[in-house]
C-alpha cells in the first residue's frame, strides 16, 4: 500500500489493481471518520470491472477524513482517506461535507446568480430562441417515446462495474464470433456410481468432497488434447495453438459472474481439480479472488444445472473459442440393451466459434466428453 506521510498524518490510497484495470468505483466505506484502524485493516472497497479491491490503512491510528465519496471513480494511488497515527480525536467529517456545512448560509445567493447568467444570453436572443424552447420539451411528451410516470415500488440504482464489464464482454462476443451450438446427452449412471462408491474414502484421504465437476474437467482436458483446434484462438490472420490446458470454471456470485481458472488441468488428478475448484469458488464468493486467478483460460465450463437449467446455449468467453454448458440431471426413460429403463441423463451444449472450428471437430469433441463421462475407466486406460 502506497502512502504519503506528513508528520503524524498518512494517506490511505487505492492499491494497484492489475495490468488490465485502470480505474474503479469507490463502492463503500467500511469505516467512518473518527474510527480507529489497525495496520492493513480495510477501510473502503473499490469495485473494478473484474474484482473488488480493499483499500487498507497503512498505519494504526484514527481516520481523520475521507477525501472521496462513494460512487467516485478512482485510479491507483488515488488518495482515499487521511489517517492520524496513534490516538487522535476527530470532530470533523469529509471535506465535501464540511464545505456544504460551511456554505449553508451562502447557499441562497448562488442560484439567483446562476439563473441570471443563464438567462442573460436568452434575453439577448429572445426573438430567435423562443421557438426552440418548446422543441426542447417535446421529446419528453413525444407520442413515440412516452415518459411513463414514476412508480412507487421501483428503485433505480447504478449498474455495478462488474455487471457492466460482463455485459460489454458478452455483447462483444456476439458481435465478434460466429457462434454455433451443438448438443448431446450423457448418461450419468457410471460417474454418479463412481462418486457414490468412493466419496467417503476420497473425503477421508484428500479432505475434499468428490463432485461431478472434476469428471467433466478431466473429460474436457482429454477432448481438448484430441481436438486441439478447440483450445486454439484466432489472432488477426493467425491461429494460436496452445499446448497447455487452462480451464475456466464459471462461478455465479452475488455481484455477478466470474470465471476463475484451473491451470494445467490436463496434468491434475481428480483430487487436485476438486481442491482447486473449491478454493477458487470460495474466493469468488468472498470477493477475494485476484485478477491473475481469472486470466488466461483457454476453455470454459459453465454448470447451469446447479440452478436447475435443463438446456441452454452458453455464450463464448472471449478470447476463447468454445464453452461447454452442463445442465441438470433428470431421470428419463432410455433404451438400454433393448429395455426401456430410467437413467439419469444430462444435456450437454458446446458453443464454438465457427470461424475457427468446424462442426466435425465440435461434434467429435462433445462426443469424446460423453464417452469419458459415461465410462470413467477410459481416464485410467487412456482410451
mmCIF file of C-alpha atoms in Angstrom:
data_model
loop_
_atom_site.group_PDB
_atom_site.id
_atom_site.type_symbol
_atom_site.label_atom_id
_atom_site.label_comp_id
_atom_site.label_asym_id
_atom_site.label_seq_id
_atom_site.Cartn_x
_atom_site.Cartn_y
_atom_site.Cartn_z
ATOM 1 C CA UNK A 1 0.000 0.000 0.000
ATOM 2 C CA UNK A 2 1.438 3.321 -1.055
ATOM 3 C CA UNK A 3 1.151 6.215 1.358
ATOM 4 C CA UNK A 4 2.370 9.756 1.718
ATOM 5 C CA UNK A 5 3.315 10.953 5.155
ATOM 6 C CA UNK A 6 3.103 14.464 6.616
ATOM 7 C CA UNK A 7 4.074 14.455 10.266
ATOM 8 C CA UNK A 8 1.656 12.214 12.076
ATOM 9 C CA UNK A 9 -0.712 12.048 9.103
ATOM 10 C CA UNK A 10 -0.653 9.332 6.460
ATOM 11 C CA UNK A 11 -2.742 8.838 3.336
ATOM 12 C CA UNK A 12 -4.639 5.657 2.534
ATOM 13 C CA UNK A 13 -4.584 5.250 -1.222
ATOM 14 C CA UNK A 14 -6.050 2.918 -3.837
ATOM 15 C CA UNK A 15 -3.689 -0.039 -4.457
ATOM 16 C CA UNK A 16 -2.514 -1.374 -7.798
ATOM 17 C CA UNK A 17 -5.497 -3.061 -9.448
ATOM 18 C CA UNK A 18 -3.827 -5.165 -12.121
ATOM 19 C CA UNK A 19 -2.303 -4.597 -15.528
ATOM 20 C CA UNK A 20 -5.621 -4.640 -17.367
ATOM 21 C CA UNK A 21 -7.542 -2.402 -14.942
ATOM 22 C CA UNK A 22 -7.007 1.357 -14.939
ATOM 23 C CA UNK A 23 -9.791 2.582 -12.678
ATOM 24 C CA UNK A 24 -12.619 1.551 -10.392
ATOM 25 C CA UNK A 25 -15.556 2.866 -8.413
ATOM 26 C CA UNK A 26 -15.394 3.635 -4.700
ATOM 27 C CA UNK A 27 -18.181 1.243 -3.766
ATOM 28 C CA UNK A 28 -18.459 1.592 0.003
ATOM 29 C CA UNK A 29 -16.720 2.816 3.124
ATOM 30 C CA UNK A 30 -16.139 0.191 5.793
ATOM 31 C CA UNK A 31 -15.259 2.827 8.392
ATOM 32 C CA UNK A 32 -16.252 6.399 9.177
ATOM 33 C CA UNK A 33 -14.264 9.461 10.299
ATOM 34 C CA UNK A 34 -13.244 9.091 13.934
ATOM 35 C CA UNK A 35 -12.958 5.292 13.822
ATOM 36 C CA UNK A 36 -9.763 3.623 14.975
ATOM 37 C CA UNK A 37 -7.999 1.358 12.480
ATOM 38 C CA UNK A 38 -5.144 -1.119 12.591
ATOM 39 C CA UNK A 39 -2.336 -1.624 10.106
ATOM 40 C CA UNK A 40 -3.640 -3.174 6.842
ATOM 41 C CA UNK A 41 -7.233 -3.030 8.091
ATOM 42 C CA UNK A 42 -9.688 -2.447 5.188
ATOM 43 C CA UNK A 43 -11.374 0.950 5.339
ATOM 44 C CA UNK A 44 -13.061 1.030 1.926
ATOM 45 C CA UNK A 45 -13.776 -1.152 -1.090
ATOM 46 C CA UNK A 46 -13.175 -0.327 -4.739
ATOM 47 C CA UNK A 47 -15.259 -2.163 -7.320
ATOM 48 C CA UNK A 48 -13.494 -2.801 -10.622
ATOM 49 C CA UNK A 49 -14.538 -4.475 -13.846
ATOM 50 C CA UNK A 50 -13.439 -7.853 -12.504
ATOM 51 C CA UNK A 51 -12.891 -7.909 -8.747
ATOM 52 C CA UNK A 52 -13.475 -5.920 -5.572
ATOM 53 C CA UNK A 53 -10.304 -4.488 -4.035
ATOM 54 C CA UNK A 54 -9.809 -3.355 -0.448
ATOM 55 C CA UNK A 55 -8.261 -0.004 0.434
ATOM 56 C CA UNK A 56 -6.360 -0.613 3.664
ATOM 57 C CA UNK A 57 -4.859 1.630 6.301
ATOM 58 C CA UNK A 58 -1.060 1.940 6.031
ATOM 59 C CA UNK A 59 -0.726 2.712 9.750
ATOM 60 C CA UNK A 60 -2.572 2.144 13.009
ATOM 61 C CA UNK A 61 -4.447 5.265 14.013
ATOM 62 C CA UNK A 62 -7.671 7.191 13.611
ATOM 63 C CA UNK A 63 -9.416 8.177 10.392
ATOM 64 C CA UNK A 64 -9.368 11.972 10.121
ATOM 65 C CA UNK A 65 -11.390 12.345 6.939
ATOM 66 C CA UNK A 66 -12.311 10.803 3.613
ATOM 67 C CA UNK A 67 -11.352 12.794 0.533
ATOM 68 C CA UNK A 68 -13.538 10.918 -1.962
ATOM 69 C CA UNK A 69 -17.188 9.948 -1.952
ATOM 70 C CA UNK A 70 -18.982 6.687 -2.620
ATOM 71 C CA UNK A 71 -19.595 6.363 -6.334
ATOM 72 C CA UNK A 72 -16.483 8.341 -7.329
ATOM 73 C CA UNK A 73 -14.186 6.915 -9.984
ATOM 74 C CA UNK A 74 -10.710 6.278 -8.606
ATOM 75 C CA UNK A 75 -7.381 5.143 -10.044
ATOM 76 C CA UNK A 76 -4.339 3.505 -8.454
ATOM 77 C CA UNK A 77 -2.629 5.785 -5.892
ATOM 78 C CA UNK A 78 -5.758 7.951 -5.574
ATOM 79 C CA UNK A 79 -5.923 9.266 -2.001
ATOM 80 C CA UNK A 80 -8.998 7.942 -0.228
ATOM 81 C CA UNK A 81 -8.526 8.903 3.411
ATOM 82 C CA UNK A 82 -6.250 10.787 5.798
ATOM 83 C CA UNK A 83 -5.261 8.871 8.924
ATOM 84 C CA UNK A 84 -3.549 10.215 12.028
ATOM 85 C CA UNK A 85 -1.146 7.903 13.769
ATOM 86 C CA UNK A 86 -1.898 6.957 17.344
ATOM 87 C CA UNK A 87 -4.913 8.133 19.367
ATOM 88 C CA UNK A 88 -6.453 11.324 17.975
ATOM 89 C CA UNK A 89 -9.873 12.839 18.275
ATOM 90 C CA UNK A 90 -11.819 13.786 15.217
ATOM 91 C CA UNK A 91 -14.641 16.224 15.299
ATOM 92 C CA UNK A 92 -14.991 16.993 11.605
ATOM 93 C CA UNK A 93 -16.062 14.958 8.617
ATOM 94 C CA UNK A 94 -15.122 14.656 4.968
ATOM 95 C CA UNK A 95 -14.144 17.927 3.252
ATOM 96 C CA UNK A 96 -17.040 17.708 0.828
ATOM 97 C CA UNK A 97 -19.440 17.583 3.762
ATOM 98 C CA UNK A 98 -17.546 20.304 5.674
ATOM 99 C CA UNK A 99 -17.846 22.679 2.755
ATOM 100 C CA UNK A 100 -21.537 22.003 2.395
ATOM 101 C CA UNK A 101 -21.963 22.774 6.104
ATOM 102 C CA UNK A 102 -19.936 25.983 5.952
ATOM 103 C CA UNK A 103 -21.682 27.292 2.874
ATOM 104 C CA UNK A 104 -25.227 26.790 4.107
ATOM 105 C CA UNK A 105 -25.540 30.493 4.868
ATOM 106 C CA UNK A 106 -24.312 31.287 1.353
ATOM 107 C CA UNK A 107 -26.465 28.763 -0.440
ATOM 108 C CA UNK A 108 -29.384 31.096 -1.379
ATOM 109 C CA UNK A 109 -27.263 33.763 -3.209
ATOM 110 C CA UNK A 110 -25.592 31.463 -5.812
ATOM 111 C CA UNK A 111 -28.796 30.190 -7.502
ATOM 112 C CA UNK A 112 -30.001 33.686 -8.482
ATOM 113 C CA UNK A 113 -26.572 34.455 -9.963
ATOM 114 C CA UNK A 114 -26.623 31.261 -11.967
ATOM 115 C CA UNK A 115 -30.126 31.957 -13.198
ATOM 116 C CA UNK A 116 -29.166 35.481 -14.258
ATOM 117 C CA UNK A 117 -26.151 34.183 -16.130
ATOM 118 C CA UNK A 118 -28.203 31.529 -17.820
ATOM 119 C CA UNK A 119 -30.996 33.884 -18.731
ATOM 120 C CA UNK A 120 -28.757 36.689 -19.971
ATOM 121 C CA UNK A 121 -27.985 35.134 -23.357
ATOM 122 C CA UNK A 122 -31.631 34.089 -23.746
ATOM 123 C CA UNK A 123 -32.782 37.685 -23.309
ATOM 124 C CA UNK A 124 -30.340 38.905 -25.945
ATOM 125 C CA UNK A 125 -31.604 36.408 -28.485
ATOM 126 C CA UNK A 126 -35.142 36.066 -27.250
ATOM 127 C CA UNK A 127 -36.673 36.634 -30.641
ATOM 128 C CA UNK A 128 -34.637 33.809 -32.108
ATOM 129 C CA UNK A 129 -34.552 31.440 -29.159
ATOM 130 C CA UNK A 130 -38.225 31.373 -28.180
ATOM 131 C CA UNK A 131 -39.340 28.942 -30.886
ATOM 132 C CA UNK A 132 -36.653 26.467 -29.731
ATOM 133 C CA UNK A 133 -37.859 26.275 -26.143
ATOM 134 C CA UNK A 134 -40.945 24.151 -26.864
ATOM 135 C CA UNK A 135 -38.890 21.880 -29.163
ATOM 136 C CA UNK A 136 -36.555 21.084 -26.292
ATOM 137 C CA UNK A 137 -39.508 19.949 -24.224
ATOM 138 C CA UNK A 138 -41.184 17.932 -26.971
ATOM 139 C CA UNK A 139 -39.138 14.725 -26.577
ATOM 140 C CA UNK A 140 -40.401 14.379 -23.013
ATOM 141 C CA UNK A 141 -44.010 14.291 -24.186
ATOM 142 C CA UNK A 142 -43.464 12.739 -27.602
ATOM 143 C CA UNK A 143 -46.062 10.172 -28.600
ATOM 144 C CA UNK A 144 -43.363 7.872 -29.977
ATOM 145 C CA UNK A 145 -41.376 7.917 -26.730
ATOM 146 C CA UNK A 146 -43.912 8.327 -23.905
ATOM 147 C CA UNK A 147 -42.493 9.103 -20.497
ATOM 148 C CA UNK A 148 -44.026 6.714 -18.007
ATOM 149 C CA UNK A 149 -44.898 8.195 -14.629
ATOM 150 C CA UNK A 150 -42.661 7.004 -11.797
ATOM 151 C CA UNK A 151 -43.981 4.060 -9.843
ATOM 152 C CA UNK A 152 -43.904 3.804 -6.087
ATOM 153 C CA UNK A 153 -42.387 0.317 -5.888
ATOM 154 C CA UNK A 154 -39.435 0.918 -8.210
ATOM 155 C CA UNK A 155 -35.802 1.582 -7.385
ATOM 156 C CA UNK A 156 -33.107 2.988 -9.642
ATOM 157 C CA UNK A 157 -29.528 2.059 -8.731
ATOM 158 C CA UNK A 158 -26.249 2.402 -10.651
ATOM 159 C CA UNK A 159 -25.194 -0.720 -12.515
ATOM 160 C CA UNK A 160 -22.166 -2.330 -10.795
ATOM 161 C CA UNK A 161 -18.931 -2.146 -12.745
ATOM 162 C CA UNK A 162 -18.651 -5.939 -12.780
ATOM 163 C CA UNK A 163 -22.079 -6.217 -14.390
ATOM 164 C CA UNK A 164 -21.129 -3.519 -16.918
ATOM 165 C CA UNK A 165 -17.984 -5.434 -17.775
ATOM 166 C CA UNK A 166 -19.855 -8.714 -18.167
ATOM 167 C CA UNK A 167 -22.432 -7.003 -20.400
ATOM 168 C CA UNK A 168 -19.730 -5.461 -22.566
ATOM 169 C CA UNK A 169 -17.773 -8.690 -22.946
ATOM 170 C CA UNK A 170 -20.843 -10.751 -23.795
ATOM 171 C CA UNK A 171 -22.023 -8.240 -26.387
ATOM 172 C CA UNK A 172 -18.525 -8.077 -27.880
ATOM 173 C CA UNK A 173 -18.611 -11.871 -28.029
ATOM 174 C CA UNK A 174 -21.853 -11.794 -30.005
ATOM 175 C CA UNK A 175 -20.514 -9.149 -32.367
ATOM 176 C CA UNK A 176 -17.169 -10.895 -32.959
ATOM 177 C CA UNK A 177 -17.710 -14.645 -33.008
ATOM 178 C CA UNK A 178 -19.687 -16.733 -35.471
ATOM 179 C CA UNK A 179 -21.271 -18.745 -32.680
ATOM 180 C CA UNK A 180 -22.876 -22.103 -33.254
ATOM 181 C CA UNK A 181 -24.093 -24.582 -30.630
ATOM 182 C CA UNK A 182 -24.183 -28.365 -30.846
ATOM 183 C CA UNK A 183 -25.927 -30.602 -28.304
ATOM 184 C CA UNK A 184 -25.619 -34.106 -26.944
ATOM 185 C CA UNK A 185 -26.849 -36.018 -23.930
ATOM 186 C CA UNK A 186 -24.836 -38.037 -21.485
ATOM 187 C CA UNK A 187 -25.814 -40.951 -19.242
ATOM 188 C CA UNK A 188 -24.541 -40.032 -15.767
ATOM 189 C CA UNK A 189 -25.066 -43.508 -14.252
ATOM 190 C CA UNK A 190 -21.446 -44.650 -14.076
ATOM 191 C CA UNK A 191 -19.945 -41.321 -12.979
ATOM 192 C CA UNK A 192 -22.574 -40.927 -10.253
ATOM 193 C CA UNK A 193 -21.957 -44.505 -9.101
ATOM 194 C CA UNK A 194 -18.210 -43.861 -9.012
ATOM 195 C CA UNK A 195 -18.794 -40.823 -6.827
ATOM 196 C CA UNK A 196 -21.245 -42.641 -4.577
ATOM 197 C CA UNK A 197 -18.922 -45.631 -4.065
ATOM 198 C CA UNK A 198 -15.776 -43.573 -3.468
ATOM 199 C CA UNK A 199 -16.952 -40.341 -1.825
ATOM 200 C CA UNK A 200 -16.204 -41.391 1.773
ATOM 201 C CA UNK A 201 -12.736 -42.756 1.062
ATOM 202 C CA UNK A 202 -11.991 -39.792 -1.194
ATOM 203 C CA UNK A 203 -13.003 -37.292 1.503
ATOM 204 C CA UNK A 204 -11.017 -39.118 4.168
ATOM 205 C CA UNK A 205 -7.819 -39.191 2.112
ATOM 206 C CA UNK A 206 -7.935 -35.853 0.310
ATOM 207 C CA UNK A 207 -10.006 -33.711 2.663
ATOM 208 C CA UNK A 208 -12.350 -32.556 -0.090
ATOM 209 C CA UNK A 209 -15.622 -33.911 -1.457
ATOM 210 C CA UNK A 210 -15.691 -35.710 -4.780
ATOM 211 C CA UNK A 211 -18.008 -33.858 -7.148
ATOM 212 C CA UNK A 212 -19.090 -34.285 -10.729
ATOM 213 C CA UNK A 213 -17.249 -31.211 -11.989
ATOM 214 C CA UNK A 214 -13.821 -32.859 -11.715
ATOM 215 C CA UNK A 215 -15.009 -35.635 -14.022
ATOM 216 C CA UNK A 216 -16.070 -33.113 -16.658
ATOM 217 C CA UNK A 217 -12.861 -31.119 -16.273
ATOM 218 C CA UNK A 218 -10.789 -34.243 -16.891
ATOM 219 C CA UNK A 219 -13.036 -35.297 -19.765
ATOM 220 C CA UNK A 220 -12.739 -31.824 -21.321
ATOM 221 C CA UNK A 221 -8.959 -31.922 -20.941
ATOM 222 C CA UNK A 222 -8.810 -35.204 -22.882
ATOM 223 C CA UNK A 223 -11.172 -33.839 -25.503
ATOM 224 C CA UNK A 224 -9.032 -30.711 -25.948
ATOM 225 C CA UNK A 225 -5.940 -32.861 -26.406
ATOM 226 C CA UNK A 226 -7.726 -34.851 -29.115
ATOM 227 C CA UNK A 227 -9.139 -31.737 -30.804
ATOM 228 C CA UNK A 228 -6.503 -29.006 -30.250
ATOM 229 C CA UNK A 229 -8.313 -26.578 -32.553
ATOM 230 C CA UNK A 230 -10.936 -26.082 -29.838
ATOM 231 C CA UNK A 231 -8.167 -25.000 -27.471
ATOM 232 C CA UNK A 232 -6.850 -22.528 -30.073
ATOM 233 C CA UNK A 233 -7.796 -18.923 -30.771
ATOM 234 C CA UNK A 234 -7.855 -16.536 -33.729
ATOM 235 C CA UNK A 235 -5.416 -13.616 -33.534
ATOM 236 C CA UNK A 236 -5.731 -11.395 -36.566
ATOM 237 C CA UNK A 237 -4.805 -13.528 -39.558
ATOM 238 C CA UNK A 238 -3.134 -16.171 -37.394
ATOM 239 C CA UNK A 239 -4.271 -19.129 -35.311
ATOM 240 C CA UNK A 240 -2.620 -19.561 -31.919
ATOM 241 C CA UNK A 241 -2.446 -23.178 -30.790
ATOM 242 C CA UNK A 242 -1.986 -23.610 -27.047
ATOM 243 C CA UNK A 243 -0.007 -26.581 -25.797
ATOM 244 C CA UNK A 244 -1.430 -26.153 -22.305
ATOM 245 C CA UNK A 245 -4.971 -26.506 -20.973
ATOM 246 C CA UNK A 246 -6.248 -23.882 -18.532
ATOM 247 C CA UNK A 247 -9.958 -24.426 -17.947
ATOM 248 C CA UNK A 248 -12.127 -21.558 -16.707
ATOM 249 C CA UNK A 249 -14.968 -22.510 -14.377
ATOM 250 C CA UNK A 250 -17.938 -20.131 -14.413
ATOM 251 C CA UNK A 251 -18.986 -19.229 -10.872
ATOM 252 C CA UNK A 252 -22.102 -17.196 -10.137
ATOM 253 C CA UNK A 253 -21.731 -14.800 -7.202
ATOM 254 C CA UNK A 254 -23.973 -12.182 -5.633
ATOM 255 C CA UNK A 255 -22.039 -9.497 -7.516
ATOM 256 C CA UNK A 256 -22.005 -11.214 -10.894
ATOM 257 C CA UNK A 257 -20.381 -13.947 -12.929
ATOM 258 C CA UNK A 258 -16.663 -14.626 -12.545
ATOM 259 C CA UNK A 259 -14.553 -17.283 -14.236
ATOM 260 C CA UNK A 260 -11.561 -18.453 -12.167
ATOM 261 C CA UNK A 261 -9.074 -20.656 -13.989
ATOM 262 C CA UNK A 262 -7.905 -24.193 -13.171
ATOM 263 C CA UNK A 263 -4.431 -24.170 -14.686
ATOM 264 C CA UNK A 264 -2.779 -27.171 -16.348
ATOM 265 C CA UNK A 265 -5.921 -29.220 -15.820
ATOM 266 C CA UNK A 266 -4.559 -31.967 -18.065
ATOM 267 C CA UNK A 267 -1.788 -32.730 -15.540
ATOM 268 C CA UNK A 268 -4.026 -32.745 -12.459
ATOM 269 C CA UNK A 269 -5.788 -35.636 -10.748
ATOM 270 C CA UNK A 270 -9.366 -35.643 -9.507
ATOM 271 C CA UNK A 271 -8.328 -34.547 -6.004
ATOM 272 C CA UNK A 272 -6.227 -31.659 -7.291
ATOM 273 C CA UNK A 273 -9.061 -30.454 -9.517
ATOM 274 C CA UNK A 274 -11.611 -30.608 -6.700
ATOM 275 C CA UNK A 275 -9.310 -28.761 -4.295
ATOM 276 C CA UNK A 276 -8.576 -26.038 -6.826
ATOM 277 C CA UNK A 277 -12.224 -25.577 -7.791
ATOM 278 C CA UNK A 278 -13.244 -25.425 -4.142
ATOM 279 C CA UNK A 279 -10.536 -22.856 -3.331
ATOM 280 C CA UNK A 280 -11.354 -20.641 -6.302
ATOM 281 C CA UNK A 281 -15.114 -20.828 -5.705
ATOM 282 C CA UNK A 282 -14.679 -19.768 -2.074
ATOM 283 C CA UNK A 283 -12.524 -16.827 -3.114
ATOM 284 C CA UNK A 284 -15.024 -15.812 -5.785
ATOM 285 C CA UNK A 285 -17.930 -15.810 -3.337
ATOM 286 C CA UNK A 286 -15.895 -13.941 -0.710
ATOM 287 C CA UNK A 287 -14.791 -11.339 -3.242
ATOM 288 C CA UNK A 288 -11.114 -12.052 -2.554
ATOM 289 C CA UNK A 289 -10.240 -13.645 -5.884
ATOM 290 C CA UNK A 290 -7.396 -11.923 -7.728
ATOM 291 C CA UNK A 291 -7.264 -10.845 -11.350
ATOM 292 C CA UNK A 292 -4.434 -13.275 -12.070
ATOM 293 C CA UNK A 293 -6.632 -16.162 -10.928
ATOM 294 C CA UNK A 294 -9.197 -15.270 -13.608
ATOM 295 C CA UNK A 295 -6.863 -14.531 -16.515
ATOM 296 C CA UNK A 296 -5.571 -16.772 -19.272
ATOM 297 C CA UNK A 297 -8.181 -19.518 -19.557
ATOM 298 C CA UNK A 298 -8.256 -21.479 -22.817
ATOM 299 C CA UNK A 299 -11.674 -23.148 -22.445
ATOM 300 C CA UNK A 300 -14.688 -22.613 -20.177
ATOM 301 C CA UNK A 301 -17.135 -24.945 -18.431
ATOM 302 C CA UNK A 302 -20.415 -23.496 -17.166
ATOM 303 C CA UNK A 303 -22.698 -25.602 -14.979
ATOM 304 C CA UNK A 304 -26.197 -24.183 -15.201
ATOM 305 C CA UNK A 305 -27.509 -27.465 -13.850
ATOM 306 C CA UNK A 306 -26.827 -26.381 -10.280
ATOM 307 C CA UNK A 307 -29.604 -23.815 -10.753
ATOM 308 C CA UNK A 308 -31.955 -26.283 -12.435
ATOM 309 C CA UNK A 309 -31.333 -25.374 -16.077
ATOM 310 C CA UNK A 310 -32.442 -28.175 -18.398
ATOM 311 C CA UNK A 311 -30.898 -26.807 -21.596
ATOM 312 C CA UNK A 312 -29.239 -23.579 -22.738
ATOM 313 C CA UNK A 313 -26.885 -22.163 -25.342
ATOM 314 C CA UNK A 314 -23.854 -20.796 -23.469
ATOM 315 C CA UNK A 315 -22.033 -17.792 -24.887
ATOM 316 C CA UNK A 316 -18.287 -17.873 -25.563
ATOM 317 C CA UNK A 317 -15.997 -16.254 -23.018
ATOM 318 C CA UNK A 318 -13.603 -14.055 -25.058
ATOM 319 C CA UNK A 319 -10.909 -14.553 -26.190
ATOM 320 C CA UNK A 320 -11.581 -18.283 -26.018
ATOM 321 C CA UNK A 321 -13.104 -20.216 -28.900
ATOM 322 C CA UNK A 322 -15.568 -22.545 -27.169
ATOM 323 C CA UNK A 323 -17.545 -23.146 -23.992
ATOM 324 C CA UNK A 324 -19.178 -26.276 -22.568
ATOM 325 C CA UNK A 325 -22.556 -25.975 -20.880
ATOM 326 C CA UNK A 326 -23.593 -28.585 -18.298
ATOM 327 C CA UNK A 327 -27.220 -28.897 -17.218
ATOM 328 C CA UNK A 328 -29.432 -30.555 -14.649
ATOM 329 C CA UNK A 329 -29.561 -34.313 -14.253
ATOM 330 C CA UNK A 330 -33.039 -35.702 -14.933
ATOM 331 C CA UNK A 331 -34.237 -39.306 -14.877
ATOM 332 C CA UNK A 332 -35.591 -40.106 -18.324
ATOM 333 C CA UNK A 333 -36.688 -43.351 -19.993
ATOM 334 C CA UNK A 334 -33.848 -44.673 -22.134
ATOM 335 C CA UNK A 335 -33.449 -47.794 -24.226
ATOM 336 C CA UNK A 336 -30.583 -49.920 -22.840
ATOM 337 C CA UNK A 337 -29.945 -53.388 -24.289
ATOM 338 C CA UNK A 338 -33.424 -53.388 -25.772
ATOM 339 C CA UNK A 339 -35.123 -52.464 -22.493
ATOM 340 C CA UNK A 340 -36.688 -49.131 -21.547
ATOM 341 C CA UNK A 341 -35.314 -48.170 -18.137
ATOM 342 C CA UNK A 342 -34.911 -44.890 -16.233
ATOM 343 C CA UNK A 343 -31.484 -43.292 -16.489
ATOM 344 C CA UNK A 344 -30.015 -40.085 -15.007
ATOM 345 C CA UNK A 345 -29.420 -38.012 -18.136
ATOM 346 C CA UNK A 346 -27.813 -34.633 -18.702
ATOM 347 C CA UNK A 347 -27.911 -32.431 -21.786
ATOM 348 C CA UNK A 348 -24.555 -31.013 -22.860
ATOM 349 C CA UNK A 349 -24.144 -27.946 -25.071
ATOM 350 C CA UNK A 350 -20.983 -26.825 -26.825
ATOM 351 C CA UNK A 351 -20.950 -23.317 -28.258
ATOM 352 C CA UNK A 352 -17.989 -22.715 -30.552
ATOM 353 C CA UNK A 353 -16.560 -20.130 -32.931
ATOM 354 C CA UNK A 354 -17.481 -21.420 -36.356
ATOM 355 C CA UNK A 355 -14.862 -19.165 -37.971
ATOM 356 C CA UNK A 356 -12.212 -21.436 -36.494
ATOM 357 C CA UNK A 357 -13.929 -24.698 -35.567
ATOM 358 C CA UNK A 358 -15.890 -26.842 -37.995
ATOM 359 C CA UNK A 359 -18.910 -28.859 -36.962
ATOM 360 C CA UNK A 360 -16.938 -32.077 -37.336
ATOM 361 C CA UNK A 361 -14.373 -31.111 -34.685
ATOM 362 C CA UNK A 362 -17.069 -29.739 -32.376
ATOM 363 C CA UNK A 363 -19.164 -32.901 -32.548
ATOM 364 C CA UNK A 364 -16.115 -35.161 -32.087
ATOM 365 C CA UNK A 365 -15.077 -33.127 -29.050
ATOM 366 C CA UNK A 366 -18.510 -33.293 -27.441
ATOM 367 C CA UNK A 367 -18.768 -36.977 -28.246
ATOM 368 C CA UNK A 368 -15.424 -37.558 -26.549
ATOM 369 C CA UNK A 369 -16.662 -35.908 -23.370
ATOM 370 C CA UNK A 370 -19.783 -38.053 -23.500
ATOM 371 C CA UNK A 371 -17.738 -41.259 -23.884
ATOM 372 C CA UNK A 372 -15.414 -40.448 -20.980
ATOM 373 C CA UNK A 373 -18.184 -39.393 -18.607
ATOM 374 C CA UNK A 374 -20.274 -42.440 -19.422
ATOM 375 C CA UNK A 375 -17.282 -44.732 -18.899
ATOM 376 C CA UNK A 376 -14.760 -43.128 -16.494
ATOM 377 C CA UNK A 377 -12.477 -46.167 -16.877
ATOM 378 C CA UNK A 378 -11.282 -44.527 -20.085
ATOM 379 C CA UNK A 379 -9.455 -41.984 -17.934
ATOM 380 C CA UNK A 380 -7.387 -44.742 -16.329
ATOM 381 C CA UNK A 381 -6.754 -46.684 -19.501
ATOM 382 C CA UNK A 382 -6.204 -43.585 -21.687
ATOM 383 C CA UNK A 383 -8.536 -44.876 -24.397
#
